[in-house]
Amino acid sequence: PPRLCTDVSPQVKDIDIREQPGIDKEMSIRAAWSMMRDTEIDTLCAIDEDKELLGLITVKDIANANMDLFDTEVLAKSQTSYKNVLSTLEGEMLLGDPDACITSGRIFIGTSPEIMDGAVNPGDIVLVSNRYEVQMCAVDCGAGAIVVCCGSAVPRTILARAQEKGCIVITTPFDTYAAARLISTAAPVRHFMRSKNLLEFSVNTAVEDARKAKVRHRYFPILDANGKYCGVISRRNLLNVHRKQVIMVDHNERGQAVDGLEQAEILEIIDHHRLGALETAGPVYFRNEPVGCTATIISRMYEEHGVEIPPQIAGLLLSAILSDTLMFRSPTSTPLDQHIAEKLARIAGEEIPTYAEQMFEAGADLTGRTADDVFFSDFKVFSRGDAKFGVGQAIYMTSNSRSAAEALITPFLPEALAQAGVPMVFFMCTDMRAQATDLLFCGQQAEEIVRSAFHVETKDGKAVLPGVVSRKKQ
């Protein structure tokens, strides 16, 4: 079955979503900044292995982190992995476990034994030069790790002493100044990212709702229909919407169309009703023929384009024609409808009289159906001048099935009136064999209008209309 679409207003999925890959929350802010620079984006989204959104980090968050120059314990607070330190400093670990995390200590620059003595605390990360005595002093002071700058060699005696004291040894090609500036950027994204009260949109979110959002960052995370991260959009993207493309079939009035039609692009109109007041942004293909059913027009379009009609589609088109024309008894029916229906019946492998009777009986079956379902299954709202009203219709083969439907629908009419949001509603219980309709009604002046229009008497919210079977013409 086709997907039910009740609103064609533009949604986030109608915008060019940027498929920016999500990042690991353990990524260093240095690596995150490099990705922002290389991909020219100022927001990255952290996700887990199942593509669940965990948080986001912006270039502003990274700038704020870098400006906090006095937070010498940032690596311990964020429990940074030594892998991040090695990556950030482009370093090599000579002693230690790269998978280990920093859990304590400050970042300290060791310039001389005199300054370091009493200043370096156990667990500190000490940046040192190639001076032997400075390296040995840092290890003896209980440093958790030493970072030897300028790519300097580390003597075996230092390595042996460090192993004895449980001190990690890393070398980096950067000088002490550069290494001191860079090392704090090894902290993971998760320590700085925003993870609470995130403004995220689904691909099904209406663009109008997204435009109303008030946030300080430029990009918004987008989740797919399953709630998984799939990319980002910017405020600028919200201005470039690809309008949904619509073909209006069997109607040409805005009041009978889906919501949001004014924000869609109408490509074609295929119909057999009167012309309503509908404006389009540009010229469209418009096909309107005075036949009993739009399915007759569609069947002809298959033929005109040389497209073979599959049996199931032929059965659907045949059903529509039989329903709309009341098996050619309706005043709207034309010889063309009957000619096309006979062709479709041959393709579908059906005999029209037998199939029509089965179809109408199935449609009249009320088993398991509610009054709401029956009333609104074929309901249309019409406008004539300032007057607005709704008309539903159901076709019945027997008086028993028609009476059962009337008993179900009659008490529901006041609720139907409220749901439809119009001043008057009518329901046509049409007896196909008797070629007559029991008209049920509810609403302001509905009874007076029925008496005046059809010159009949009404009783208990009902009027009998002999010869009236077509909602459209009669």
Coordinates of C-alpha atoms in Angstrom, one line a residue, residues 122-406:
P122 CA 54.1 12.7 42.7
G123 CA 52.1 12.0 39.5
D124 CA 53.0 15.3 37.7
I125 CA 53.7 15.3 34.0
V126 CA 57.0 17.1 33.6
L127 CA 58.2 18.6 30.4
V128 CA 62.0 18.5 30.3
S129 CA 64.9 19.3 27.9
N130 CA 67.9 17.2 27.0
R131 CA 69.7 17.9 30.3
Y132 CA 70.6 14.7 32.1
E133 CA 70.3 16.2 35.6
V134 CA 66.9 17.7 34.9
Q135 CA 65.5 14.4 33.6
M136 CA 66.9 12.5 36.6
C137 CA 65.6 15.1 39.0
A138 CA 62.0 14.9 37.6
V139 CA 62.1 11.1 37.9
D140 CA 63.4 11.2 41.4
C141 CA 60.8 13.7 42.4
G142 CA 58.1 11.1 41.6
A143 CA 56.8 12.5 38.3
G144 CA 54.1 10.3 36.8
A145 CA 55.6 11.0 33.3
I146 CA 58.3 13.0 31.7
V147 CA 58.1 14.4 28.2
V148 CA 61.5 14.9 26.7
C149 CA 61.4 17.8 24.2
C150 CA 63.3 18.6 21.0
G151 CA 63.5 14.9 20.0
S152 CA 66.4 14.5 22.5
A153 CA 67.8 11.1 23.2
V154 CA 67.1 9.6 26.7
P155 CA 70.0 7.9 28.3
R156 CA 69.6 4.2 29.4
T157 CA 70.3 5.2 33.0
I158 CA 67.3 7.6 32.9
L159 CA 65.1 4.8 31.4
A160 CA 66.3 2.3 34.0
R161 CA 65.6 4.8 36.8
A162 CA 62.2 5.7 35.4
Q163 CA 61.2 2.0 35.1
E164 CA 62.3 1.5 38.7
K165 CA 60.1 4.5 39.9
G166 CA 57.1 3.7 37.6
C167 CA 57.6 6.8 35.5
I168 CA 56.4 7.0 31.9
V169 CA 58.8 8.4 29.4
I170 CA 57.7 10.1 26.2
T171 CA 59.8 12.0 23.6
T172 CA 58.4 14.7 21.2
P173 CA 60.0 16.6 18.3
F174 CA 58.5 19.9 19.6
D175 CA 60.5 22.3 21.7
T176 CA 59.5 23.0 25.3
Y177 CA 57.4 26.0 24.5
A178 CA 55.4 24.3 21.7
A179 CA 54.9 21.1 23.7
A180 CA 53.7 23.2 26.7
R181 CA 51.1 24.9 24.5
L182 CA 50.0 21.7 22.9
I183 CA 49.8 19.1 25.7
S184 CA 46.6 20.5 27.3
T185 CA 44.8 20.1 23.9
A186 CA 45.2 16.3 24.3
A187 CA 42.2 16.4 26.7
P188 CA 39.3 14.4 25.2
V189 CA 36.2 16.0 23.6
R190 CA 33.9 14.5 26.2
H191 CA 35.4 16.8 28.9
F192 CA 34.3 20.0 27.0
M193 CA 31.3 18.9 24.9
R194 CA 27.7 19.8 25.5
S195 CA 25.7 16.8 26.4
K196 CA 22.6 18.2 28.1
N197 CA 19.6 20.0 26.6
L198 CA 20.9 19.5 23.1
L199 CA 18.7 20.9 20.3
E200 CA 18.5 18.1 17.8
F201 CA 16.1 17.6 14.9
S202 CA 14.6 14.5 13.3
V203 CA 14.5 14.2 9.5
N204 CA 10.7 14.4 10.0
T205 CA 10.7 17.7 11.9
A206 CA 8.9 20.5 10.1
V207 CA 11.2 23.2 8.7
E208 CA 9.0 25.9 10.2
D209 CA 9.6 24.4 13.7
A210 CA 13.3 24.2 13.1
R211 CA 13.4 27.9 12.1
K212 CA 11.9 28.9 15.4
A213 CA 14.7 27.3 17.4
K214 CA 16.9 29.6 19.5
V215 CA 20.4 28.3 19.9
R216 CA 23.9 29.8 20.0
H217 CA 25.7 27.4 17.7
R218 CA 25.4 27.4 14.0
Y219 CA 24.9 23.7 13.2
F220 CA 22.2 21.4 14.5
P221 CA 22.5 17.6 14.8
I222 CA 20.0 15.6 12.7
L223 CA 18.7 12.2 13.6
D224 CA 17.2 9.8 11.1
A225 CA 13.8 8.0 11.3
N226 CA 15.4 5.5 13.8
G227 CA 16.8 8.2 16.1
K228 CA 20.4 7.7 14.9
Y229 CA 22.8 10.5 14.0
C230 CA 23.0 11.1 10.3
G231 CA 24.5 14.6 9.8
V232 CA 24.0 18.3 10.5
I233 CA 22.3 21.3 9.1
S234 CA 23.1 25.0 9.4
R235 CA 20.8 28.0 9.7
R236 CA 21.6 28.8 6.1
N237 CA 20.4 25.3 5.1
L238 CA 17.0 26.2 6.5
L239 CA 16.6 28.8 3.8
N240 CA 17.3 26.4 1.0
V241 CA 14.3 24.0 1.1
H242 CA 13.5 21.6 -1.7
R243 CA 9.7 21.8 -1.8
K244 CA 7.8 18.5 -2.0
Q245 CA 6.5 17.7 -5.5
V246 CA 2.8 16.9 -5.6
I247 CA 0.4 15.5 -8.2
M248 CA -3.2 16.2 -7.3
V249 CA -5.4 13.3 -8.3
D250 CA -9.3 13.3 -8.2
H251 CA -9.4 16.8 -6.7
N252 CA -8.3 20.3 -7.5
E253 CA -9.5 22.3 -4.5
R254 CA -7.2 23.4 -1.7
G255 CA -9.8 22.6 0.9
Q256 CA -9.8 18.9 -0.1
A257 CA -6.0 18.6 -0.3
V258 CA -3.4 17.6 2.3
D259 CA -2.1 20.2 4.7
G260 CA 0.9 22.3 3.6
L261 CA -0.1 22.3 -0.1
E262 CA 0.8 26.0 -0.4
Q263 CA 4.4 25.1 0.5
A264 CA 4.6 22.3 -2.1
E265 CA 5.3 22.4 -5.8
I266 CA 2.2 21.2 -7.8
L267 CA 3.4 19.3 -10.9
E268 CA 0.1 18.0 -12.3
I269 CA -3.6 17.9 -11.7
I270 CA -5.6 14.9 -12.9
D271 CA -9.3 15.2 -12.1
H272 CA -13.0 14.9 -13.2
H273 CA -14.6 17.5 -10.8
R274 CA -15.6 21.1 -11.2
L275 CA -12.8 23.6 -11.2
G276 CA -12.0 25.1 -7.8
A277 CA -10.2 28.3 -6.8
L278 CA -6.6 26.9 -6.9
E279 CA -3.6 29.0 -7.8
T280 CA -0.2 27.5 -8.7
A281 CA 3.2 29.2 -8.7
G282 CA 3.8 28.3 -12.4
P283 CA 2.2 26.5 -15.3
V284 CA 1.2 22.9 -14.6
Y285 CA -0.1 19.9 -16.6
F286 CA -3.8 20.0 -16.0
R287 CA -6.1 17.2 -17.2
N288 CA -9.8 17.4 -16.4
E289 CA -12.4 15.3 -18.2
P290 CA -16.1 15.1 -17.7
V291 CA -16.2 11.3 -16.9
G292 CA -17.5 9.3 -14.0
C293 CA -14.2 8.5 -12.4
T294 CA -10.6 9.8 -12.4
A295 CA -9.5 6.1 -12.7
T296 CA -10.9 6.2 -16.3
I297 CA -8.6 9.1 -17.1
I298 CA -5.6 7.3 -15.5
S299 CA -6.4 4.1 -17.5
R300 CA -6.3 6.1 -20.7
M301 CA -3.0 7.6 -19.7
Y302 CA -1.5 4.1 -19.3
E303 CA -2.7 3.4 -22.9
E304 CA -1.4 6.7 -24.3
H305 CA 2.1 6.1 -22.9
G306 CA 2.2 2.5 -24.0
V307 CA 2.5 1.2 -20.4
E308 CA 1.0 -2.3 -19.7
I309 CA -1.4 -2.3 -16.8
P310 CA -0.6 -5.1 -14.3
P311 CA -3.6 -7.2 -13.1
Q312 CA -3.6 -5.9 -9.6
I313 CA -3.5 -2.3 -10.8
A314 CA -6.3 -3.1 -13.2
G315 CA -8.3 -4.5 -10.4
L316 CA -7.8 -1.3 -8.3
L317 CA -8.8 1.0 -11.3
L318 CA -11.8 -1.2 -12.0
S319 CA -12.9 -1.0 -8.4
A320 CA -12.7 2.8 -8.4
I321 CA -14.7 3.1 -11.6
L322 CA -17.5 0.8 -10.3
S323 CA -17.6 2.6 -7.0
D324 CA -17.7 6.1 -8.5
T325 CA -20.2 5.3 -11.2
L326 CA -22.3 2.9 -9.0
M327 CA -21.7 0.3 -11.6
F328 CA -22.7 2.8 -14.4
R329 CA -26.0 3.7 -12.7
S330 CA -24.8 7.2 -11.5
P331 CA -25.8 10.2 -13.6
T332 CA -22.0 11.0 -13.8
S333 CA -21.3 7.8 -15.6
T334 CA -20.3 7.9 -19.3
P335 CA -20.0 5.3 -22.1
L336 CA -16.2 5.8 -21.8
D337 CA -16.2 4.7 -18.2
Q338 CA -18.0 1.5 -19.1
H339 CA -15.7 0.8 -22.1
I340 CA -12.6 1.3 -19.9
A341 CA -14.0 -0.8 -17.1
E342 CA -14.7 -3.7 -19.4
K343 CA -11.0 -3.6 -20.6
L344 CA -9.8 -3.5 -17.0
A345 CA -12.1 -6.4 -16.1
R346 CA -10.5 -8.6 -18.8
I347 CA -7.0 -7.8 -17.5
A348 CA -8.0 -8.4 -13.9
G349 CA -9.8 -11.6 -14.8
E350 CA -13.1 -10.5 -13.3
E351 CA -16.8 -10.5 -14.4
I352 CA -18.1 -7.0 -13.7
P353 CA -21.6 -7.9 -12.3
T354 CA -20.3 -10.6 -9.9
Y355 CA -17.3 -8.6 -8.8
A356 CA -19.3 -5.3 -8.3
E357 CA -21.8 -7.1 -6.0
Q358 CA -19.0 -8.7 -4.0
M359 CA -17.2 -5.3 -3.7
F360 CA -20.2 -3.3 -2.6
E361 CA -21.2 -6.0 -0.1
A362 CA -17.7 -6.0 1.4
G363 CA -17.8 -2.2 1.6
A364 CA -21.1 -2.4 3.5
D365 CA -19.8 -4.9 6.0
L366 CA -19.7 -3.1 9.4
T367 CA -18.0 -5.9 11.3
G368 CA -15.3 -4.4 13.6
R369 CA -15.8 -0.9 12.2
T370 CA -16.6 2.2 14.2
A371 CA -18.9 5.1 13.4
D372 CA -15.9 7.4 13.0
D373 CA -14.3 4.9 10.4
V374 CA -17.5 4.6 8.4
F375 CA -18.4 8.3 8.4
F376 CA -15.0 9.6 7.4
S377 CA -14.0 6.8 5.0
D378 CA -15.4 8.8 2.0
F379 CA -15.9 12.3 3.3
K380 CA -15.3 15.6 1.5
V381 CA -15.6 19.3 2.6
F382 CA -17.2 21.7 0.0
S383 CA -17.4 25.4 -0.2
R384 CA -20.1 27.4 -2.0
G385 CA -19.7 31.1 -1.5
D386 CA -19.6 31.7 2.2
A387 CA -21.1 28.3 2.9
K388 CA -19.0 25.4 4.0
F389 CA -20.3 21.9 4.6
G390 CA -19.1 18.3 4.6
V391 CA -20.6 15.3 2.8
G392 CA -19.9 11.6 3.4
Q393 CA -21.2 8.7 1.4
A394 CA -21.4 4.9 1.6
I395 CA -23.0 2.5 -1.0
Y396 CA -25.2 -0.4 0.1
M397 CA -26.6 -3.4 -1.8
T398 CA -29.3 -4.3 0.7
S399 CA -31.8 -2.4 2.9
N400 CA -30.5 -4.3 6.0
S401 CA -27.0 -3.2 5.6
R402 CA -28.1 0.4 4.9
S403 CA -30.3 0.4 8.0
A404 CA -27.4 -1.0 10.1
A405 CA -25.2 1.8 8.9
E406 CA -27.8 4.5 9.6

